[in-house]
Short mmCIF file of C-alpha atoms in Angstrom, two decimals:
data_model
loop_
_atom_site.label_atom_id
_atom_site.label_comp_id
_atom_site.label_asym_id
_atom_site.label_seq_id
_atom_site.Cartn_x
_atom_site.Cartn_y
_atom_site.Cartn_z
CA MET Q 1 4.59 -23.77 -65.98
CA ASN Q 2 8.12 -23.65 -64.29
CA ARG Q 3 10.88 -26.01 -64.92
CA GLY Q 4 10.25 -28.03 -61.57
CA PHE Q 5 6.57 -28.80 -62.74
CA ARG Q 6 7.65 -29.75 -66.12
CA SER Q 7 10.27 -32.21 -64.85
CA ALA Q 8 7.81 -33.36 -62.39
CA PHE Q 9 4.99 -33.91 -64.92
CA ARG Q 10 7.33 -35.58 -67.48
CA TYR Q 11 8.73 -38.04 -65.05
CA GLN Q 12 5.28 -38.87 -63.69
CA VAL Q 13 3.44 -39.01 -67.02
CA THR Q 14 6.16 -41.37 -68.17
CA ASP Q 15 6.01 -43.58 -65.12
CA LEU Q 16 2.34 -43.86 -65.38
CA LEU Q 17 2.23 -44.49 -68.97
CA LYS Q 18 4.71 -47.39 -68.71
CA ASN Q 19 2.15 -49.02 -66.12
CA ALA Q 20 -0.68 -48.09 -68.33
CA THR Q 21 1.19 -49.68 -71.32
CA ILE Q 22 1.44 -52.88 -69.55
CA PHE Q 23 -2.22 -52.90 -68.38
CA PHE Q 24 -3.51 -52.12 -71.69
CA ALA Q 25 -1.42 -54.96 -73.39
CA VAL Q 26 -2.99 -57.37 -70.80
CA MET Q 27 -6.36 -56.13 -71.84
CA VAL Q 28 -5.79 -56.55 -75.39
CA ALA Q 29 -4.48 -60.01 -74.97
CA ILE Q 30 -7.68 -60.89 -72.89
CA VAL Q 31 -10.04 -59.27 -75.61
CA ALA Q 32 -7.85 -61.16 -78.39
CA ALA Q 33 -8.38 -64.59 -76.57
CA LEU Q 34 -11.95 -63.89 -76.21
CA ILE Q 35 -12.47 -63.27 -79.87
CA ILE Q 36 -10.33 -66.10 -80.83
CA GLY Q 37 -12.51 -68.27 -78.59
CA ALA Q 38 -15.65 -66.84 -79.82
CA LEU Q 39 -14.88 -67.35 -83.43
CA SER Q 40 -13.44 -70.83 -82.83
CA ILE Q 41 -16.28 -72.12 -80.73
CA ARG Q 42 -18.99 -73.53 -82.91
CA SER Q 43 -22.54 -73.58 -81.75
CA SER Q 44 -23.74 -77.30 -81.43
CA GLY Q 45 -27.37 -78.09 -82.02
CA ASN Q 46 -30.05 -75.85 -80.67
CA ILE Q 47 -27.52 -74.23 -78.11
CA GLU Q 48 -26.25 -70.78 -79.34
CA ILE Q 49 -23.05 -70.05 -77.73
CA HIS Q 50 -22.65 -66.17 -77.19
CA SER Q 51 -19.98 -64.17 -75.69
CA SER Q 52 -19.59 -60.61 -74.61
CA PHE Q 53 -16.94 -58.37 -73.17
CA ASN Q 54 -17.90 -55.04 -71.70
CA GLY Q 55 -15.61 -54.59 -68.83
CA LEU Q 56 -12.62 -52.40 -70.36
CA GLY Q 57 -13.93 -49.18 -68.84
CA LEU Q 58 -14.63 -50.76 -65.41
CA ALA Q 59 -10.96 -52.50 -65.52
CA SER Q 60 -9.32 -49.13 -66.42
CA ALA Q 61 -10.88 -47.56 -63.61
CA ILE Q 62 -9.77 -50.28 -61.17
CA CYS Q 63 -6.25 -49.84 -62.73
CA GLN Q 64 -6.20 -46.19 -62.36
CA PHE Q 65 -7.24 -46.48 -58.61
CA VAL Q 66 -4.44 -48.89 -58.02
CA PHE Q 67 -1.88 -46.44 -60.03
CA GLY Q 68 -3.28 -43.73 -57.69
CA ILE Q 69 -2.43 -45.75 -54.65
CA SER Q 70 0.87 -47.12 -55.52
CA VAL Q 71 2.70 -44.26 -57.48
CA SER Q 72 1.67 -41.32 -55.60
CA ARG Q 73 3.86 -41.50 -52.34
CA SER Q 74 6.91 -42.73 -54.41
CA ASN Q 75 6.58 -39.95 -56.92
CA LEU Q 76 5.94 -37.13 -54.29
CA ARG Q 77 9.05 -38.29 -52.38
CA LEU Q 78 11.29 -38.15 -55.42
CA CYS Q 79 10.08 -34.73 -56.34
CA THR Q 80 10.79 -33.37 -53.05
CA GLN Q 81 14.24 -35.17 -53.13
CA LEU Q 82 14.90 -33.47 -56.49
CA GLY Q 83 13.84 -29.93 -55.63
CA VAL Q 84 10.30 -29.64 -56.55
CA SER Q 85 7.82 -28.18 -54.16
CA ARG Q 86 4.97 -30.40 -52.87
CA ARG Q 87 2.37 -28.33 -54.68
CA SER Q 88 4.18 -28.71 -57.91
CA ALA Q 89 4.79 -32.43 -57.23
CA PHE Q 90 0.90 -32.96 -56.33
CA PHE Q 91 -0.59 -30.93 -59.22
CA SER Q 92 1.70 -32.72 -61.78
CA LEU Q 93 0.83 -36.01 -60.34
CA LEU Q 94 -2.90 -35.00 -60.97
CA LEU Q 95 -2.05 -33.75 -64.43
CA SER Q 96 -0.29 -36.80 -65.31
CA GLY Q 97 -3.28 -38.71 -63.98
CA LEU Q 98 -5.55 -36.88 -66.15
CA ALA Q 99 -3.26 -37.31 -69.30
CA VAL Q 100 -3.07 -41.08 -68.85
CA SER Q 101 -6.87 -41.27 -68.12
CA VAL Q 102 -7.48 -39.58 -71.48
CA ILE Q 103 -4.98 -41.91 -73.17
CA LEU Q 104 -6.58 -44.90 -71.79
CA ALA Q 105 -10.08 -43.76 -72.50
CA VAL Q 106 -9.11 -42.97 -76.19
CA ALA Q 107 -7.43 -46.21 -76.56
CA GLY Q 108 -10.14 -48.18 -74.89
CA GLU Q 109 -12.77 -46.55 -77.19
CA ALA Q 110 -10.67 -47.08 -80.29
CA LEU Q 111 -10.05 -50.96 -79.21
CA ILE Q 112 -13.67 -51.64 -78.44
CA GLY Q 113 -14.97 -49.41 -81.53
CA SER Q 114 -12.78 -51.18 -84.02
CA LEU Q 115 -13.42 -54.83 -82.53
CA GLN Q 116 -16.97 -54.05 -82.73
CA LEU Q 117 -16.83 -54.12 -86.50
CA ILE Q 118 -15.74 -57.73 -86.21
CA SER Q 119 -18.17 -58.74 -83.61
CA PHE Q 120 -21.34 -57.21 -85.62
CA ALA Q 121 -20.09 -59.28 -88.67
CA HIS Q 122 -19.84 -62.42 -86.54
CA GLY Q 123 -22.91 -62.06 -84.37
CA ARG Q 124 -21.95 -64.42 -81.58
CA LEU Q 125 -19.79 -61.87 -79.89
CA THR Q 126 -21.04 -58.69 -78.33
CA LEU Q 127 -18.38 -56.00 -77.32
CA SER Q 128 -19.37 -52.73 -75.62
CA ASP Q 129 -18.42 -50.48 -72.86
CA LEU Q 130 -19.89 -48.75 -70.02
CA TYR Q 131 -21.39 -45.75 -71.98
CA GLN Q 132 -23.08 -47.89 -74.49
CA MET Q 133 -24.56 -49.90 -71.61
CA ILE Q 134 -25.76 -47.23 -69.72
CA TYR Q 135 -26.84 -44.66 -72.36
CA ALA Q 136 -27.12 -46.35 -75.76
CA GLY Q 137 -28.24 -49.88 -74.92
CA ALA Q 138 -25.86 -52.90 -74.85
CA SER Q 139 -27.35 -54.32 -78.03
CA SER Q 140 -27.34 -50.99 -79.96
CA GLU Q 141 -25.36 -50.99 -83.30
CA ALA Q 142 -22.26 -48.98 -83.80
CA LEU Q 143 -22.01 -45.61 -82.00
CA SER Q 144 -22.15 -42.30 -83.52
CA PHE Q 145 -19.00 -40.17 -83.61
CA THR Q 146 -20.61 -37.93 -80.95
CA GLN Q 147 -21.53 -40.97 -78.84
CA HIS Q 148 -17.92 -42.06 -79.18
CA LEU Q 149 -16.67 -38.71 -77.80
CA ASN Q 150 -19.34 -38.93 -74.98
CA SER Q 151 -17.91 -42.30 -74.09
CA VAL Q 152 -14.32 -41.06 -74.09
CA LEU Q 153 -15.47 -38.16 -71.91
CA MET Q 154 -17.38 -40.30 -69.50
CA ILE Q 155 -14.49 -42.86 -69.20
CA THR Q 156 -12.14 -40.00 -68.71
CA CYS Q 157 -14.05 -38.53 -65.96
CA LEU Q 158 -14.62 -41.82 -64.44
CA LEU Q 159 -10.71 -42.60 -64.51
CA LEU Q 160 -9.58 -39.48 -63.23
CA CYS Q 161 -12.02 -39.87 -60.26
CA CYS Q 162 -10.69 -43.26 -59.54
CA PHE Q 163 -7.09 -42.29 -59.61
CA SER Q 164 -7.85 -39.24 -57.46
CA PHE Q 165 -9.66 -41.73 -55.02
CA GLY Q 166 -6.53 -43.82 -55.01
CA VAL Q 167 -4.32 -40.78 -54.22
CA PHE Q 168 -6.63 -39.77 -51.53
CA PHE Q 169 -6.57 -43.29 -49.80
CA THR Q 170 -2.72 -43.32 -49.83
CA LEU Q 171 -2.29 -39.67 -48.58
CA LEU Q 172 -4.84 -40.48 -45.90
CA PHE Q 173 -2.82 -43.46 -44.85
CA TRP Q 174 0.30 -41.51 -44.92
CA ARG Q 175 -0.84 -39.13 -42.32
CA LEU Q 176 -2.65 -41.54 -40.02
CA ASN Q 177 -0.85 -43.33 -37.18
CA LYS Q 178 -1.06 -47.15 -36.99
CA ALA Q 179 -4.13 -47.39 -34.63
CA LEU Q 180 -6.04 -44.87 -36.88
CA ARG Q 181 -5.11 -46.65 -39.97
CA ILE Q 182 -6.70 -49.86 -38.88
CA VAL Q 183 -9.88 -47.90 -37.79
CA VAL Q 184 -10.05 -46.26 -41.33
CA ALA Q 185 -9.35 -49.50 -43.01
CA ILE Q 186 -12.39 -51.08 -41.08
CA ALA Q 187 -14.57 -47.87 -41.33
CA ILE Q 188 -14.28 -47.36 -45.24
CA PRO Q 189 -15.89 -50.65 -46.25
CA LEU Q 190 -18.39 -50.31 -43.60
CA ALA Q 191 -19.31 -46.89 -44.81
CA ILE Q 192 -19.34 -47.71 -48.26
CA ASN Q 193 -21.75 -50.68 -47.46
CA GLY Q 194 -23.49 -49.11 -44.42
CA VAL Q 195 -24.31 -45.59 -45.70
CA PRO Q 196 -26.83 -46.70 -48.33
CA VAL Q 197 -28.62 -49.19 -45.91
CA LEU Q 198 -28.70 -46.26 -43.33
CA LEU Q 199 -29.97 -43.91 -45.73
CA TYR Q 200 -32.69 -46.21 -46.62
CA ARG Q 201 -33.57 -46.89 -42.94
CA LEU Q 202 -33.59 -43.12 -42.45
CA GLY Q 203 -36.16 -42.90 -45.34
CA ILE Q 204 -33.65 -41.04 -47.66
CA ASN Q 205 -34.39 -42.31 -51.13
CA LEU Q 206 -31.22 -42.32 -53.44
CA LYS Q 207 -33.11 -43.53 -56.41
CA PRO Q 208 -33.68 -39.96 -57.71
CA LEU Q 209 -30.07 -39.47 -57.87
CA PHE Q 210 -29.38 -42.65 -59.71
CA ILE Q 211 -32.34 -41.57 -62.27
CA TRP Q 212 -30.66 -38.10 -62.71
CA LEU Q 213 -27.32 -39.65 -63.34
CA SER Q 214 -28.57 -42.17 -65.87
CA SER Q 215 -30.83 -39.59 -67.46
CA SER Q 216 -27.72 -37.85 -69.39
CA VAL Q 217 -24.00 -38.67 -69.55
CA TYR Q 218 -23.20 -35.10 -68.63
CA HIS Q 219 -24.69 -35.62 -65.26
CA LEU Q 220 -22.47 -38.66 -64.57
CA ASP Q 221 -19.37 -36.66 -66.03
CA LEU Q 222 -20.50 -33.65 -63.63
CA PHE Q 223 -20.77 -36.09 -60.69
CA PHE Q 224 -17.15 -37.68 -61.21
CA LEU Q 225 -15.82 -34.28 -61.66
CA LEU Q 226 -17.35 -33.07 -58.30
CA LEU Q 227 -16.11 -36.07 -56.51
CA THR Q 228 -12.54 -35.78 -57.88
CA LEU Q 229 -12.59 -31.97 -56.90
CA VAL Q 230 -13.58 -33.07 -53.24
CA PHE Q 231 -10.87 -35.45 -53.37
CA ILE Q 232 -8.31 -33.25 -54.59
CA ALA Q 233 -9.30 -30.64 -51.93
CA ILE Q 234 -9.00 -33.03 -49.10
CA GLU Q 235 -5.69 -34.50 -50.62
CA TRP Q 236 -4.28 -31.04 -50.56
CA LEU Q 237 -5.01 -30.40 -46.91
CA LEU Q 238 -3.70 -33.77 -46.19
CA LEU Q 239 -0.29 -33.14 -48.26
CA ARG Q 240 0.21 -29.65 -47.06
CA HIS Q 241 1.92 -30.32 -43.88
CA THR Q 242 2.98 -34.04 -44.41
CA ASN Q 243 6.46 -34.87 -43.38
CA ILE Q 244 8.00 -36.24 -46.49
CA LYS Q 245 10.22 -39.05 -45.48
CA ALA Q 246 11.40 -42.50 -46.61
CA PRO Q 247 9.23 -45.62 -45.88
CA ALA Q 248 9.89 -47.18 -42.81
CA PHE Q 249 11.41 -50.26 -44.39
CA ALA Q 250 13.67 -48.41 -46.60
CA MET T 1 22.72 -14.81 -51.74
CA SER T 2 22.01 -16.95 -49.04
CA ILE T 3 19.79 -19.16 -46.94
CA GLU T 4 18.04 -17.19 -44.32
CA ILE T 5 16.27 -18.99 -41.34
CA LYS T 6 14.28 -16.45 -39.42
CA ASP T 7 12.64 -17.15 -35.96
CA LEU T 8 12.31 -20.91 -36.85
CA THR T 9 10.19 -22.95 -34.61
CA LYS T 10 9.07 -26.58 -34.70
CA VAL T 11 6.92 -28.33 -32.30
CA TYR T 12 6.18 -31.96 -32.06
CA GLY T 13 3.25 -32.55 -29.62
CA ASP T 14 5.13 -31.27 -26.44
CA THR T 15 8.44 -31.41 -27.61
CA VAL T 16 10.31 -28.32 -29.04
CA ALA T 17 12.64 -29.57 -31.71
CA LEU T 18 13.58 -26.05 -32.75
CA ASP T 19 13.38 -22.93 -30.72
CA HIS T 20 13.30 -19.58 -32.58
CA VAL T 21 16.29 -20.19 -34.74
CA PHE T 22 17.99 -17.59 -36.53
CA LEU T 23 20.83 -18.52 -39.07
CA THR T 24 22.39 -17.60 -42.29
CA PHE T 25 24.23 -20.00 -44.72
CA GLY T 26 25.80 -18.32 -47.55
CA GLY T 27 28.97 -16.86 -49.02
CA ASP T 28 30.14 -19.91 -50.73
CA GLN T 29 31.47 -21.34 -47.57
CA ILE T 30 31.54 -24.82 -45.95
CA TYR T 31 29.41 -24.88 -42.87
CA GLY T 32 29.38 -27.54 -40.18
CA LEU T 33 26.22 -28.10 -38.28
CA LEU T 34 27.11 -29.92 -35.05
CA GLY T 35 25.02 -31.09 -32.40
CA ASN T 36 24.21 -34.15 -30.24
CA ASN T 37 21.62 -36.63 -31.08
CA GLY T 38 18.25 -35.17 -31.01
CA ALA T 39 19.58 -31.73 -31.04
CA GLY T 40 17.30 -30.62 -34.19
CA LYS T 41 19.78 -30.74 -37.01
CA THR T 42 17.95 -33.12 -39.16
CA THR T 43 14.63 -31.20 -38.46
CA LEU T 44 16.37 -27.93 -39.44
CA LEU T 45 17.72 -29.23 -42.44
CA SER T 46 14.33 -31.13 -43.60
CA ILE T 47 12.57 -27.76 -43.20
CA ILE T 48 15.22 -25.87 -45.36
CA ALA T 49 14.48 -28.49 -47.85
CA ASP T 50 10.57 -28.18 -47.57
CA ARG T 51 10.37 -31.82 -46.50
CA GLN T 52 8.79 -30.82 -43.18
CA SER T 53 6.72 -27.66 -42.42
CA ALA T 54 7.81 -25.29 -39.59
CA THR T 55 5.44 -24.41 -36.61
CA GLU T 56 6.60 -20.80 -36.79
CA GLY T 57 9.22 -18.68 -38.87
CA THR T 58 10.49 -18.62 -42.44
CA VAL T 59 13.25 -19.95 -44.32
CA SER T 60 14.13 -18.21 -47.70
CA VAL T 61 16.72 -18.95 -50.32
CA ASP T 62 18.14 -15.79 -52.04
CA GLY T 63 15.20 -13.78 -50.81
CA GLU T 64 12.45 -16.34 -51.72
CA PRO T 65 10.68 -18.32 -49.30
CA VAL T 66 11.20 -22.13 -49.70
CA ARG T 67 7.67 -23.16 -48.75
CA ASN T 68 5.93 -24.37 -52.01
CA ASN T 69 8.56 -22.55 -54.00
CA ASP T 70 10.02 -24.42 -57.01
CA SER T 71 12.63 -21.60 -57.85
CA ALA T 72 14.10 -21.51 -54.43
CA LEU T 73 13.82 -25.29 -53.68
CA SER T 74 15.56 -26.14 -57.15
CA ARG T 75 18.73 -24.18 -55.78
CA VAL T 76 18.89 -26.50 -52.61
CA PHE T 77 19.97 -30.19 -52.76
CA MET T 78 19.80 -32.16 -49.61
CA VAL T 79 21.57 -35.25 -49.23
CA GLY T 80 19.64 -36.91 -46.32
CA GLU T 81 20.08 -39.80 -44.33
CA GLN T 82 17.09 -41.64 -46.04
CA ASN T 83 16.52 -42.74 -49.73
CA LEU T 84 13.57 -41.06 -51.21
CA PHE T 85 13.83 -42.64 -54.59
CA PRO T 86 11.49 -45.18 -55.64
CA ASP T 87 11.99 -48.87 -54.71
CA SER T 88 12.34 -50.01 -58.18
CA MET T 89 14.79 -47.42 -59.53
CA LYS T 90 18.20 -48.63 -60.40
CA VAL T 91 21.24 -46.19 -59.79
CA ARG T 92 21.59 -45.37 -63.45
CA LYS T 93 17.98 -44.33 -63.63
CA GLY T 94 18.71 -42.27 -60.62
CA PHE T 95 21.10 -40.45 -62.34
CA ASP T 96 18.93 -40.14 -65.52
CA THR T 97 16.32 -38.77 -63.11
CA ALA T 98 18.47 -36.15 -61.52
CA GLN T 99 19.54 -34.95 -65.01
CA LEU T 100 15.97 -34.35 -65.89
CA PHE T 101 15.41 -32.22 -62.65
CA TYR T 102 18.61 -30.45 -62.62
CA PRO T 103 19.93 -29.09 -65.94
CA GLY T 104 23.45 -28.55 -64.22
CA PHE T 105 23.79 -32.19 -63.30
CA ASP T 106 27.26 -33.25 -64.29
CA ARG T 107 26.47 -36.73 -65.75
CA ALA T 108 30.10 -37.37 -66.51
CA TYR T 109 31.27 -36.66 -63.18
CA ALA T 110 28.46 -38.86 -61.69
CA GLU T 111 29.38 -41.93 -63.69
CA ALA T 112 33.20 -41.33 -62.88
CA ALA T 113 32.61 -40.99 -59.32
CA ALA T 114 30.48 -44.00 -59.37
CA GLN T 115 33.17 -46.05 -60.97
CA LYS T 116 35.90 -44.51 -58.35
CA PHE T 117 33.74 -45.66 -55.57
CA GLY T 118 32.89 -49.01 -57.00
CA LEU T 119 29.31 -48.33 -57.24
CA ASN T 120 27.24 -50.78 -59.42
CA THR T 121 24.96 -48.56 -61.62
CA LYS T 122 23.10 -51.37 -62.63
CA LYS T 123 21.72 -52.19 -58.98
CA LYS T 124 18.53 -51.15 -57.52
CA ILE T 125 19.10 -48.29 -55.19
CA THR T 126 17.02 -50.01 -52.41
CA SER T 127 19.32 -52.99 -52.66
CA LEU T 128 22.43 -51.08 -52.27
CA SER T 129 24.21 -51.60 -48.75
CA THR T 130 23.85 -48.69 -46.19
CA GLY T 131 27.30 -47.60 -47.16
CA TYR T 132 26.67 -47.76 -51.00
CA ALA T 133 23.19 -46.15 -50.64
CA SER T 134 25.16 -43.26 -48.87
CA ILE T 135 27.54 -43.04 -51.75
CA PHE T 136 24.72 -42.78 -54.33
CA ARG T 137 23.42 -40.05 -52.57
CA LEU T 138 26.64 -38.35 -52.04
CA ILE T 139 27.45 -38.51 -55.87
CA LEU T 140 24.25 -36.87 -56.50
CA GLY T 141 25.04 -34.02 -54.12
CA LEU T 142 28.48 -33.74 -55.72
CA SER T 143 27.11 -33.83 -59.29
CA VAL T 144 24.04 -31.62 -59.05
CA ASN T 145 25.95 -28.18 -59.23
CA THR T 146 23.05 -26.20 -57.37
CA PRO T 147 24.24 -23.12 -55.15
CA TYR T 148 23.56 -24.79 -51.84
CA VAL T 149 24.10 -28.34 -51.08
CA ILE T 150 23.19 -29.83 -47.71
CA PHE T 151 24.75 -33.12 -46.37
CA ASP T 152 22.82 -34.67 -43.51
CA GLU T 153 25.12 -37.38 -41.93
CA PRO T 154 26.86 -37.86 -45.36
CA VAL T 155 29.23 -40.68 -44.38
CA LEU T 156 26.77 -42.99 -42.81
CA GLY T 157 28.03 -46.49 -43.20
CA LEU T 158 30.88 -45.51 -45.15
CA ASP T 159 34.21 -47.16 -44.44
CA ALA T 160 37.35 -44.98 -43.60
CA GLN T 161 38.66 -45.15 -47.26
CA HIS T 162 35.30 -44.21 -48.79
CA ARG T 163 34.90 -41.39 -46.13
CA ASP T 164 38.35 -39.92 -46.98
CA MET T 165 37.61 -40.16 -50.70
CA PHE T 166 34.39 -38.31 -50.28
CA TYR T 167 36.01 -35.47 -48.46
CA ARG T 168 38.70 -35.12 -51.01
CA MET T 169 36.07 -35.18 -53.73
CA LEU T 170 34.05 -32.64 -51.85
CA MET T 171 37.00 -30.25 -51.59
CA GLU T 172 37.73 -30.79 -55.34
CA ARG T 173 34.36 -29.98 -56.37
CA TYR T 174 34.16 -27.03 -54.03
CA GLY T 175 37.11 -25.83 -55.63
CA ALA T 176 36.12 -26.26 -59.12
CA HIS T 177 32.28 -25.04 -58.30
CA PRO T 178 32.11 -22.91 -55.35
CA ALA T 179 28.93 -23.45 -53.56
CA THR T 180 27.50 -22.91 -50.06
CA VAL T 181 27.86 -26.51 -48.36
CA VAL T 182 26.19 -27.59 -45.17
CA LEU T 183 27.77 -30.72 -43.45
CA SER T 184 25.80 -32.04 -40.58
CA THR T 185 27.85 -34.86 -38.86
CA HIS T 186 29.00 -36.53 -35.70
CA LEU T 187 32.33 -37.07 -36.97
CA ILE T 188 33.55 -33.99 -36.12
CA ALA T 189 37.35 -34.54 -36.03
CA GLU T 190 37.23 -35.87 -39.73
CA VAL T 191 35.45 -32.63 -41.15
CA ALA T 192 37.20 -30.21 -38.90
CA GLY T 193 39.70 -29.44 -41.57
CA LEU T 194 36.97 -28.73 -44.19
CA ILE T 195 34.57 -26.38 -42.38
CA GLY T 196 35.23 -22.68 -42.37
CA HIS T 197 32.11 -22.00 -40.28
CA THR T 198 30.80 -23.87 -37.46
CA VAL T 199 27.06 -23.87 -36.12
CA ILE T 200 26.46 -25.72 -32.90
CA ILE T 201 22.93 -26.71 -32.06
CA ARG T 202 21.62 -27.95 -28.77
CA ALA T 203 18.05 -28.79 -27.82
CA GLY T 204 16.66 -26.89 -30.86
CA ARG T 205 18.60 -23.61 -29.98
CA ILE T 206 21.72 -22.39 -31.85
CA ILE T 207 24.50 -21.92 -29.25
CA LYS T 208 27.33 -21.01 -31.42
CA ASP T 209 27.40 -19.58 -34.96
CA ALA T 210 31.01 -18.36 -35.82
CA PRO T 211 34.02 -19.15 -37.92
CA THR T 212 35.60 -22.35 -36.73
CA GLU T 213 38.81 -20.68 -36.05
CA THR T 214 37.25 -18.25 -33.86
CA LEU T 215 35.53 -20.78 -31.87
CA THR T 216 38.68 -22.83 -31.34
CA ALA T 217 40.71 -19.77 -30.58
CA GLU T 218 38.15 -19.04 -27.63
CA ALA T 219 39.39 -21.91 -25.46
CA TYR T 220 42.45 -23.88 -25.06
CA SER T 221 43.57 -27.02 -23.09
CA VAL T 222 45.83 -27.38 -20.23
CA SER T 223 46.91 -30.67 -18.90
CA GLY T 224 49.39 -31.91 -16.19
CA PRO T 225 49.46 -33.34 -12.75
CA ALA T 226 46.05 -33.02 -11.17
CA GLY T 227 47.14 -30.80 -8.23
CA LYS T 228 48.90 -28.34 -10.52
CA VAL T 229 46.06 -28.07 -12.91
CA ASP T 230 43.66 -27.57 -10.14
CA GLU T 231 45.84 -24.50 -9.00
CA TYR T 232 46.06 -23.13 -12.55
CA LEU T 233 42.36 -23.22 -12.96
CA VAL T 234 41.44 -21.25 -9.93
CA GLY T 235 39.37 -18.04 -11.17
CA LYS T 236 39.30 -19.40 -14.68
CA ASN T 237 36.33 -20.30 -16.80
CA VAL T 238 36.60 -24.00 -16.96
CA LEU T 239 34.66 -25.87 -19.67
CA SER T 240 35.32 -29.28 -18.91
CA VAL T 241 37.81 -31.51 -17.12
CA SER T 242 38.86 -35.13 -17.63
CA THR T 243 41.29 -37.08 -15.20
CA LEU T 244 43.12 -40.11 -16.09
CA GLY T 245 45.07 -41.57 -13.14
CA GLY T 246 47.06 -38.33 -11.66
CA LEU T 247 46.97 -36.34 -14.72
CA LYS T 248 44.24 -33.83 -15.42
CA THR T 249 43.05 -32.16 -18.64
CA ALA T 250 41.02 -29.09 -18.71
CA SER T 251 39.42 -26.92 -21.32
CA VAL T 252 39.44 -23.22 -20.54
CA GLN T 253 37.40 -20.59 -22.03
CA GLY T 254 39.49 -17.54 -23.09
CA GLN T 255 43.15 -17.13 -23.73
CA PRO T 256 46.09 -18.28 -21.84
CA GLU T 257 47.21 -15.31 -19.17
CA GLY T 258 50.28 -15.00 -17.22
CA GLY T 259 53.00 -17.53 -16.75
CA LEU T 260 52.51 -21.23 -16.97
CA PRO T 261 53.59 -23.27 -13.88
CA ASP T 262 56.27 -25.91 -14.39
CA GLY T 263 54.90 -29.29 -15.39
CA LEU T 264 51.67 -27.97 -17.10
CA GLU T 265 51.29 -28.00 -20.85
CA LEU T 266 48.98 -25.85 -23.06
CA SER T 267 47.55 -26.69 -26.36
CA PRO T 268 44.99 -25.31 -28.81
CA LEU T 269 41.61 -26.75 -28.61
CA ASN T 270 40.50 -28.66 -31.70
CA LEU T 271 36.84 -28.47 -32.88
CA GLN T 272 36.12 -31.69 -31.58
CA ASP T 273 37.35 -31.05 -27.91
CA TYR T 274 35.84 -27.59 -28.24
CA PHE T 275 32.37 -29.28 -29.10
CA ILE T 276 32.63 -31.82 -26.19
CA SER T 277 33.69 -29.10 -23.75
CA LEU T 278 30.96 -26.99 -24.86
CA MET T 279 28.37 -29.78 -24.38
CA GLU T 280 29.74 -30.84 -21.12
CA GLU T 281 29.40 -27.18 -19.86
CA GLU T 282 25.87 -27.13 -21.17
CA ASP T 283 25.21 -30.31 -19.35
CA ASN T 284 26.62 -28.80 -16.05
CA GLN T 285 24.30 -25.75 -16.52
#
């Protein structure tokens, strides 16, 4: 690992961690508010009030997608200004994205795991996350150590995939001219919503894929990693010859 | 130990921005890269700093190609016209970041220079005026201590006092830490005394690449009454002519020969006059 790569990684991971810390603090505040609310509201009569929270993994995924969109261009510009090759800048960005994905996944698992101890004792509050909902059952008791590890691995793969998807978006829009940007901005949501319908109309059933993905967490990990690799490959092709310049409004 | 540019070509659509350029920047000299608007100066410098890719040809720094090469790129610092720092970054944070990437970054010098220029280090880089944004980048260029520093339109938006300060500081820095410096500017008269070697680019081609003294010694200026000047110019290689009332001034390629008719005055050509004459000659061709 050369000096340029190390410096770029240090800068980018610090930058991403700062943003991730703010996001996580907000999520902790939301969960804390939910717990306080659930513990303070009394059930009245026959109506049993029950609260649940299981969106931390998904929220983290959206957050990583946004980070991928928002930080990549400015970090690549800065690295170019400071004598780091675009290859080192790009791969250090991805490594930073991976590091932050791991940290967010571990922190999220620790938060949900520890709060589950409170929720189990209380009974009117259910806290879980994606892995538990898909592979262990939302109503299951506390996860085993291996299940926690699998959950961390799954969320890490998901977050990395979302991060690289965000980077893909921003690099794609960087390369395109104004007219093509509009076309792509319309085409992507159309494709996301239209392709499944089209496949259904063509008689191509995606159900076996979903059954395969839900049959083992490792299948889902592999799926996210393959998607990530596809995004990375396209991103590198997009970035290789990009003219690195300041934003138009600067 | 040099930046070697070999057979460099850059094509945008049907526009040839650089046309088979061969150049060398080295020997701890100060180079002037001169050319009209759209001549290809910024494109050339951007390819050296790997901000753009070449269509053909190579750029190497101390024998290493710059393309995707951290080792080569870390030896070149480009002070460009554009701000590549993040929107939210403050000047002080900009110095911190430069220090992280360049171990030789002279932080004390940067702080002192900021104070000298009156640059507020607590302000966001993007909120600085055009002049102060240029000053921020100039200070980085003066503080990084890399073997090669490229200034592309360095004094953009700077007032006369700040321009003078920059030229002085550049020479002081150059004296203390010799480096190969490339100055690309339109303010030729201001930098003429600084640059030891001049490269003139036009329409993507290098038309002159020589020590500044050699270039200016290649031509001279003759002025006087129009009729007498016309007589004198017969058989001479005239670069450019300008007439004001009955007075005529001409730039002539070569050395003055023979006696000078009464009423005519000869003077050496300065770099800016030489550049203008050369461009006019090229226009005529």
